[in-house]
Amino acid sequence: MRRTPWILLTLMLLLGVVPGAASAAEEWAIEGAGDITSINASEDGARLAVGTHGSKAVVFDKDGQALYEKPAKNVITDVALLDDGTLLAASDDRHLYAYDSAGGVRWDADMKRQVKSVSASNDGSVVAVVVQRSNELLFVNGQTGETTGSAAIGTVMKTVRVSGNGEWIVAAAADQFLHLVGKDGQVLRKFGAGGQIASIAVTDDGDTAVGTNANQVELFDAEGRKTASYGTRDSVSAVAFSNDGKLLGGADLSGNFYIFDRNGKKLWEEKEGQAGRAVEFAPDGKTLYAGTDDGRILKLDVGSVVKGAENEARMKTLLWTVAAAVIVAAIALLLFYMKKRNKLGIFREIWRAKWIYLGLAPSFLLIFVFLYYPAFSGLFHSLYKWQPGGTTTFIGLDNFKRMIHDPYVTKGFGNLLILIVTGLIKTLIPPLIVAELIYHLRSKKLQYGFRTAFTASMVIPAVAGLLIWQNFYDPNMGLFNNFLQLIGLGSWAHGWLGDPKTALWALIFIGFPFVGILQLLVFYAGLLAIPGELTESAKMDGANLWRIVRSIHLPMLSGQFKFLIILGLIGIIQDFNGIMIVTGGGPMDSTYVPALQMYYAATKFSDLGYASALGVSMFAVILAITIINMKFIKSADD
């Protein structure tokens, strides 16, 4: 039985998201290339064409040997390789070039404007071109370079992509819209992306991938419906599909390269250089060519990533199948056990009360979704380096080790210890004293009046109370400093919240005289529940008020003490609202607490794995203190 938790944890980890690893098998560099602007692989994988900011178009074989290099008079903005070995190169020198398989010039077309993008079907039957500040998508004859037609897009375009089979043409405009164009030049469909478009790719099935400056890669089907979205760490600079369309590669401006599957899952991520500029899959889908901003072309072996994804999918299927079989077997055994002991009648009772269970179902569902699921998710992700939209990597207990060396956390635990001690004093003693005073009033009307007067303060919003106290501490116009000046102690005036030596104690003093309404009512209700005969008997034996309180009231209120201690500890350890509103954890780190660090890690730094670990640690502390409290504080019913 002791192995069961470890088995469950192993199953959880196997069902988690653990990106695979890729290795850079080779690295090529083009002298004087600058940024790699574009990469395109031939359908058979024998050749790779590279366009550069250094006005060069270079064709390599599959082993990285340069077959030929062709200069232009300005930046090579895009390249495309055809089945017959023809290279199409677009340039800012206003020319579109075509070279044969040996590097000889086939034709040179003057497009009159800077050529920003070129794309072609594998056989060259469809060649689409985007030129600078043009509202028309141009079609060019791949054999002669002559412009054969155009498609009226109606807005300035940035880039175009043609599917390998030539059936799908997608043009991206500067206004964040994509236009699906037929081979006859008719615009078939228009759909929008979630940000400025930097790169597009299209499959033979008409699915379109779009990289935007909103740190997103978006996937659309042939009808223009958004089917998936992938988060990246920076603006996306390039996207590319594998030949079978099952994998999607990407690059961003921080130098990160990615591989996603079609279900929205990130399979792999790696950082290379300062900025990623281009990506392209080899035909077998096991190699990813990546271009950087320093003229390098990386040949990344991603076969292990693909194989790992396939193995993980099979493992998940197997695990879910086994889990389902175990659940079915457990239910069958339970029913068999109940039948042998004639316990099946309980189902008739449940059926009779079916409407009651149906009424309870929404509450149970909401509790599970909004309470239990986030709690288990936090426990699970505390073992991961987790950034939503980024990579999710299993790191074991590293988040917890990091807490030990985090100065904000260690300082926060010291402050938290002070807050726990002072908080429990404030939670228990003042409300108990007030409850005793009200209880011993002879007039029932006065008891009711004082109860009402204290509970009326509950209508004051907590945030309003904090802001009022913040103004009390104001160094220039605050009540405390003005009062000190009034009584001749102006030298004691102080910036209470601005001094690291006094800020924490100033926070602790907020709420004076610390009569918590809930605590007051709990103690007062406990006093009312004490049998009057006990008090009368004690008085007849000569017991004074202090002896009655010490020997009767305090022991009989042990259940209330237990309840309020647990509630107070949970509130003190989890609460950071007051600190965030009044000081924000400052000055320096003098008022920091672990809960505040958890909040900042989750919201400011998007480091949700570390935030989850902090939350789990606080849960463990609360659980341990609660168990100790339940063990050693005996109530009247124990």
Short mmCIF file of C-alpha atoms in Angstrom, two decimals, residues 47 57 59 67-71 85-87 97-107:
data_model
loop_
_atom_site.label_atom_id
_atom_site.label_comp_id
_atom_site.label_asym_id
_atom_site.label_seq_id
_atom_site.Cartn_x
_atom_site.Cartn_y
_atom_site.Cartn_z
CA ARG A 47 18.56 20.64 -51.97
CA ALA A 57 20.96 33.29 -52.46
CA VAL A 59 21.80 26.47 -52.63
CA LEU A 67 26.26 23.95 -54.78
CA TYR A 68 26.19 27.53 -55.95
CA GLU A 69 25.76 31.07 -54.68
CA LYS A 70 24.02 33.90 -56.52
CA PRO A 71 24.38 37.58 -55.65
CA GLY A 85 15.91 22.17 -59.44
CA THR A 86 14.90 25.70 -60.44
CA LEU A 87 15.57 28.36 -57.80
CA TYR A 97 15.42 35.70 -60.51
CA ALA A 98 15.22 32.12 -61.76
CA TYR A 99 18.26 29.83 -61.85
CA ASP A 100 18.48 26.28 -63.19
CA SER A 101 19.81 23.32 -61.22
CA ALA A 102 23.41 24.18 -62.16
CA GLY A 103 23.07 27.84 -61.15
CA GLY A 104 22.64 29.22 -64.65
CA VAL A 105 20.27 32.12 -65.19
CA ARG A 106 16.95 30.96 -66.68
CA TRP A 107 15.33 34.37 -66.63
#
